[in-house]
PDB file of C-alpha atoms in Angstrom:
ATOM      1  CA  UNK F   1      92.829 -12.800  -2.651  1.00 59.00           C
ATOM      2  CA  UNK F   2      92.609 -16.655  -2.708  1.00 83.00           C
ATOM      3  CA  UNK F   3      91.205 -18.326  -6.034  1.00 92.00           C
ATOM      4  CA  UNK F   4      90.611 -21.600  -4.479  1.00 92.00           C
ATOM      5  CA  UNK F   5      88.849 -19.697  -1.083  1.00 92.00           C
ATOM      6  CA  UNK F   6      86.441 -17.867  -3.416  1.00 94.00           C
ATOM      7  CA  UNK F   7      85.750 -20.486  -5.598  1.00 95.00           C
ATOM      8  CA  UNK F   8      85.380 -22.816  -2.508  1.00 95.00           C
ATOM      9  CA  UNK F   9      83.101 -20.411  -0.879  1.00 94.00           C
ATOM     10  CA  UNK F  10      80.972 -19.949  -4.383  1.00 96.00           C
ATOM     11  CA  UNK F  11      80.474 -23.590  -4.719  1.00 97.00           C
ATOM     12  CA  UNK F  12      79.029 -24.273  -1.246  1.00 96.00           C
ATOM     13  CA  UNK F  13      76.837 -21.418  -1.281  1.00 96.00           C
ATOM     14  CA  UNK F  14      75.440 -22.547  -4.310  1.00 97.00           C
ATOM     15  CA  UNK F  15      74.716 -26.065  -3.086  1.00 98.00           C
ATOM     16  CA  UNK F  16      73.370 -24.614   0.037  1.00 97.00           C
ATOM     17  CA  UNK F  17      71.052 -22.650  -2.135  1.00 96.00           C
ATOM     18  CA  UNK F  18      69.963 -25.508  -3.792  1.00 97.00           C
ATOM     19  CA  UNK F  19      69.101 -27.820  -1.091  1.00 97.00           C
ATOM     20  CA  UNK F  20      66.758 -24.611   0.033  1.00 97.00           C
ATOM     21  CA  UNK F  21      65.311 -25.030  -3.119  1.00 97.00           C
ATOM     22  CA  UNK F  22      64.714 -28.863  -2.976  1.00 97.00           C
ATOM     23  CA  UNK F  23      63.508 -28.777   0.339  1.00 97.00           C
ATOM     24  CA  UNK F  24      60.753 -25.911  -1.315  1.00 96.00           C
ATOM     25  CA  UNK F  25      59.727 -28.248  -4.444  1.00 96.00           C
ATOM     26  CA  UNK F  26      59.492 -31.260  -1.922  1.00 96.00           C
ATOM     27  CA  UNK F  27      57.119 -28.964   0.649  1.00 94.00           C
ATOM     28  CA  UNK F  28      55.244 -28.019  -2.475  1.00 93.00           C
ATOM     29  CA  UNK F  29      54.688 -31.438  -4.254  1.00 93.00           C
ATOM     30  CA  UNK F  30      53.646 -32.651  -0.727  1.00 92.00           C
ATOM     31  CA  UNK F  31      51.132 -30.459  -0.075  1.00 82.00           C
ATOM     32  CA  UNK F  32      49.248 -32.146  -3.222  1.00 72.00           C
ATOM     33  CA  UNK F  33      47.318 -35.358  -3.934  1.00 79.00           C
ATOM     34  CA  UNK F  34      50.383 -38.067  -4.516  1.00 88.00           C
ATOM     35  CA  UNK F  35      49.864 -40.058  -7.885  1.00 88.00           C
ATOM     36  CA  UNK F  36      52.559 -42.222  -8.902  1.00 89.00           C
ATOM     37  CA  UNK F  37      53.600 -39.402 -11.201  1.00 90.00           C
ATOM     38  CA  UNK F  38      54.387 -37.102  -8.717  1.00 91.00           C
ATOM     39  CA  UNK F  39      55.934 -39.621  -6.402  1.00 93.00           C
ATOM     40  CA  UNK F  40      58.117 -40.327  -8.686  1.00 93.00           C
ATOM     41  CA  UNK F  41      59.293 -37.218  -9.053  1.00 95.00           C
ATOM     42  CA  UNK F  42      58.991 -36.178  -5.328  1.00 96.00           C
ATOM     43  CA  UNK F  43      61.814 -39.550  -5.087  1.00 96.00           C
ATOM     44  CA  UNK F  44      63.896 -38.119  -7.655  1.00 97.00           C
ATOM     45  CA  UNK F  45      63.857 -34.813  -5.961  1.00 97.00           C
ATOM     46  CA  UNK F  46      64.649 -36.342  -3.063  1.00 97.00           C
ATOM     47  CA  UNK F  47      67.530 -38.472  -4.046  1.00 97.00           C
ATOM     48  CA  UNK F  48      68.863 -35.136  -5.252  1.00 97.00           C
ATOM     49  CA  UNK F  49      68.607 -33.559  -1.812  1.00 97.00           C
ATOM     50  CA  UNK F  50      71.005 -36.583  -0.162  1.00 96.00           C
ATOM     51  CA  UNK F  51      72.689 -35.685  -2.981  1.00 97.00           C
ATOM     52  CA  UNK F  52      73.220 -32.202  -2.622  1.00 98.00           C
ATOM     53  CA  UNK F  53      73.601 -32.410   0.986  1.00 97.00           C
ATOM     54  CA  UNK F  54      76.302 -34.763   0.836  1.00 97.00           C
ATOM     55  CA  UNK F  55      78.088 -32.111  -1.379  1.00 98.00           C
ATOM     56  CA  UNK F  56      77.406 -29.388   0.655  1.00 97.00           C
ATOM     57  CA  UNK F  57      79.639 -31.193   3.457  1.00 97.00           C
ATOM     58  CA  UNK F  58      82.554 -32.107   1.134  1.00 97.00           C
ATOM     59  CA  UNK F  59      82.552 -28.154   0.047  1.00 97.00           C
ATOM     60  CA  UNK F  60      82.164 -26.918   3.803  1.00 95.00           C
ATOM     61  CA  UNK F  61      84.851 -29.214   4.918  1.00 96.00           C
ATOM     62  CA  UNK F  62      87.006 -28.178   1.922  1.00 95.00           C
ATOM     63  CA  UNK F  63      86.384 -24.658   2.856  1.00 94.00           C
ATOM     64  CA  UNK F  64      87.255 -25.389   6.525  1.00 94.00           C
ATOM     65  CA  UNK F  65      90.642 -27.050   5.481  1.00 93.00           C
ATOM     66  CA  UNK F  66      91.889 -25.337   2.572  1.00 92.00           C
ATOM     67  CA  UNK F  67      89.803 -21.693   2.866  1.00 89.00           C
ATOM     68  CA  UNK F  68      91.690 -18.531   3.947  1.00 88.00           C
ATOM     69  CA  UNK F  69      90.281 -18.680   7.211  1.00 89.00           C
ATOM     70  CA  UNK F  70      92.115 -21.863   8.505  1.00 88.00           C
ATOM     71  CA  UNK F  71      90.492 -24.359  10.484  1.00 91.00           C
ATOM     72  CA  UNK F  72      91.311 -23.164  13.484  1.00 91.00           C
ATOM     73  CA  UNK F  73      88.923 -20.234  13.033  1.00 90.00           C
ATOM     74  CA  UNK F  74      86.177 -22.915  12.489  1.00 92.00           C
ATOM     75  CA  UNK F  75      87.162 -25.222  15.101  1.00 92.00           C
ATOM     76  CA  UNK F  76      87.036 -22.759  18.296  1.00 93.00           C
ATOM     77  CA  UNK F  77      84.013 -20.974  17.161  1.00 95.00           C
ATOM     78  CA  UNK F  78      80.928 -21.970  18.916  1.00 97.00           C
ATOM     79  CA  UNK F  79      78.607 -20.064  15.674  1.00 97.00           C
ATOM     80  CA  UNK F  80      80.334 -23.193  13.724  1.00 96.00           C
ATOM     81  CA  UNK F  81      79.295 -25.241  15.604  1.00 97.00           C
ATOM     82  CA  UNK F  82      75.570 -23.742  15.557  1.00 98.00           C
ATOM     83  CA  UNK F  83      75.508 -24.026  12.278  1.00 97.00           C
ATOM     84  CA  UNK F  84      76.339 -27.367  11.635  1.00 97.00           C
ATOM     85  CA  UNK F  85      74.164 -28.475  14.862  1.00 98.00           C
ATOM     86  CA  UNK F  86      71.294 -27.078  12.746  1.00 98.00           C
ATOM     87  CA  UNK F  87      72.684 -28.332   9.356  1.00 97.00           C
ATOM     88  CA  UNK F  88      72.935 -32.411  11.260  1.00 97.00           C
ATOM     89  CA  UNK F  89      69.295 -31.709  12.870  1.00 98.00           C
ATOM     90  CA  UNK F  90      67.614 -30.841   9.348  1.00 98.00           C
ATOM     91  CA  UNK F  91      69.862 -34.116   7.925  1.00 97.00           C
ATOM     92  CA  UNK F  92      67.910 -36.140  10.760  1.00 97.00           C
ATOM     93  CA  UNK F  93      64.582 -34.649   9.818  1.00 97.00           C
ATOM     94  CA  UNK F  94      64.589 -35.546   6.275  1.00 97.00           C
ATOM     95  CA  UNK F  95      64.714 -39.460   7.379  1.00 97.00           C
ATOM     96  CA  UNK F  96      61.332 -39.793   8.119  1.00 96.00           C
ATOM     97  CA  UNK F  97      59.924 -38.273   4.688  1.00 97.00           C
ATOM     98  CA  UNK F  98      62.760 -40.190   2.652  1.00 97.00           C
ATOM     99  CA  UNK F  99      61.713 -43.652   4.112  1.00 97.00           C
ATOM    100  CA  UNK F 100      58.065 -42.896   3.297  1.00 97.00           C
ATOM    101  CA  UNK F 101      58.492 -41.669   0.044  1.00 96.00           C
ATOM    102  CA  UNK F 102      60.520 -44.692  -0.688  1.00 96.00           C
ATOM    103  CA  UNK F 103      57.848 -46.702   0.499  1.00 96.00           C
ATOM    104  CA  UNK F 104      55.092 -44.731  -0.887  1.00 96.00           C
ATOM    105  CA  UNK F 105      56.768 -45.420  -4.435  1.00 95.00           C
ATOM    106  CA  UNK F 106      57.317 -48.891  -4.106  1.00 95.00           C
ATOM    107  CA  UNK F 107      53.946 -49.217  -2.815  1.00 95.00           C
ATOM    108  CA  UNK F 108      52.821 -47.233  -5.452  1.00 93.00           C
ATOM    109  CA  UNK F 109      54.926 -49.135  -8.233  1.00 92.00           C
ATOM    110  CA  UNK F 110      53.101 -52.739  -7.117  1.00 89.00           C
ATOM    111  CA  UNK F 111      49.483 -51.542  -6.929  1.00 91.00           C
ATOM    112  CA  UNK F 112      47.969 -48.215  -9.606  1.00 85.00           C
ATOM    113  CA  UNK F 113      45.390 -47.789  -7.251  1.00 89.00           C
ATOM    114  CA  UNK F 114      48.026 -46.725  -4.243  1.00 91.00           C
ATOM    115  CA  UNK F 115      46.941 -43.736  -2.078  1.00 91.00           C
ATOM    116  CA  UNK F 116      49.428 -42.051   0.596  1.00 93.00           C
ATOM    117  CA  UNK F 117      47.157 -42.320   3.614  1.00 92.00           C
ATOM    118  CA  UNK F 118      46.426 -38.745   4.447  1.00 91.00           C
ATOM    119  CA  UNK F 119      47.915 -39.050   8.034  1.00 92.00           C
ATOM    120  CA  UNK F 120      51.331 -40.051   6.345  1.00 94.00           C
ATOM    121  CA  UNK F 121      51.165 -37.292   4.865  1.00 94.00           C
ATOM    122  CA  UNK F 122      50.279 -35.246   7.000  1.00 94.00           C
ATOM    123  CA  UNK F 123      53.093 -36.259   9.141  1.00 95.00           C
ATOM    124  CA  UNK F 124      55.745 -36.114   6.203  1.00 96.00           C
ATOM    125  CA  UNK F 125      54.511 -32.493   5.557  1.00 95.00           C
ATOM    126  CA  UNK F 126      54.947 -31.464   8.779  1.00 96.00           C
ATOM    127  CA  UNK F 127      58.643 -32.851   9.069  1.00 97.00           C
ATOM    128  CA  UNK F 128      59.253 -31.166   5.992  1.00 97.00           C
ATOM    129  CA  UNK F 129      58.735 -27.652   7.713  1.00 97.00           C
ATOM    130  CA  UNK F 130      60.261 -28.525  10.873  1.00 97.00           C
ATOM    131  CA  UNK F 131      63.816 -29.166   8.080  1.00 97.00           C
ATOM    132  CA  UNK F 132      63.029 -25.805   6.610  1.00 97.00           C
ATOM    133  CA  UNK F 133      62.396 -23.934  10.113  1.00 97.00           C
ATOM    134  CA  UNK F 134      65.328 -24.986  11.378  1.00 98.00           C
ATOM    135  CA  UNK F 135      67.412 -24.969   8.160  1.00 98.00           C
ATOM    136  CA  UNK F 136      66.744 -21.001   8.207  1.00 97.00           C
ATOM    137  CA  UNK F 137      68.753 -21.379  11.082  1.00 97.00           C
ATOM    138  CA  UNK F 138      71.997 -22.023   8.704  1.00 97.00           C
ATOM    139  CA  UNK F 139      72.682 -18.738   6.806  1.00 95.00           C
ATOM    140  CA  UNK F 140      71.956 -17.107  10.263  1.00 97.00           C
ATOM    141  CA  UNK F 141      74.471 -18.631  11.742  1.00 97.00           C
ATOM    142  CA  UNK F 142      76.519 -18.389   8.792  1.00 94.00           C
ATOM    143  CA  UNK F 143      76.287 -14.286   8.497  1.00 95.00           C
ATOM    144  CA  UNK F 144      77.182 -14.201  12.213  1.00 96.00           C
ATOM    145  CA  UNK F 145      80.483 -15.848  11.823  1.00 93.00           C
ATOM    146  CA  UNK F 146      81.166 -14.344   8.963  1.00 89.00           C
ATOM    147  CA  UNK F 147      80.926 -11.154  11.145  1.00 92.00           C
ATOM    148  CA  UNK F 148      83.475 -12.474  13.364  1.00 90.00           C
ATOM    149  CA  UNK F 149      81.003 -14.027  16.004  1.00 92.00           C
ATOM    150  CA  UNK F 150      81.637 -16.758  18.052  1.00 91.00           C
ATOM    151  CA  UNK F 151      85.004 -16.540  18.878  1.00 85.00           C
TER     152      UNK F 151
END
């Protein structure tokens, strides 16, 4: 048994779990009217979630270089690859909603009478569930190869 592999593999499953649970509280606030209380926490949360996601590749590619599985069993497995196909598409998703909420709180910080037009959000909500659709996609792919598929 490998300390660092275990500990490695602890870590990024719990950021992983995490940025499941930000994406939740950010589908939840959104589904709400926006005042400039919850927009500022709905940009807090979201900072987080870059955040989080930027530690969940620093503890994947940890894993990948200095887990017991080598990188070799990473870099010829086409389940990998899946998975971090889905991970970049649910990164590119979460643009949209980060530049509005930015701009719904500085729009919100210059005028106390700021409303998120209801088609933004609409629109913000909806990329919201597309990330977590297709960031279900990520411990699917991750049980498979841990199964041995792919290779």
């Amino acid at each position: 048994m490998d300390t660092t592999d275990l500990i490695l593999a602890i870590l990024h499953h719990l950021l992983v779990f995490s940025l499941a649970g930000i994406i939740a509280a950010e589908f939840v606030l959104i589904r709400n009217t926006l005042d400039a209380s919850t927009l500022r926490r709905l940009g807090r949360i979201d900072r987080h979630y870059g955040m989080i996601a930027m530690l969940v590749i620093i503890a994947g590619l940890a894993r990948v270089l200095y887990g017991l599985k080598g990188w070799e069993f990473y870099v010829y497995n086409w389940v990998f690859w899946a998975k971090i196909a889905a991970f970049a598409i649910v990164g590119l998703l979460s643009i949209r909603p980060t530049m509005r909420i930015i701009a719904w709180n500085r729009q919100s910080a210059g005028n106390a009478a700021f409303k998120v037009p209801d088609d933004e959000l609409a629109s913000v909500r909806k990329a919201i569930l597309a990330q977590a659709i297709v960031f279900l996609l990520i411990p699917v792919f991750a049980a498979a190869m841990a199964r041995g598929y792919g290779l």
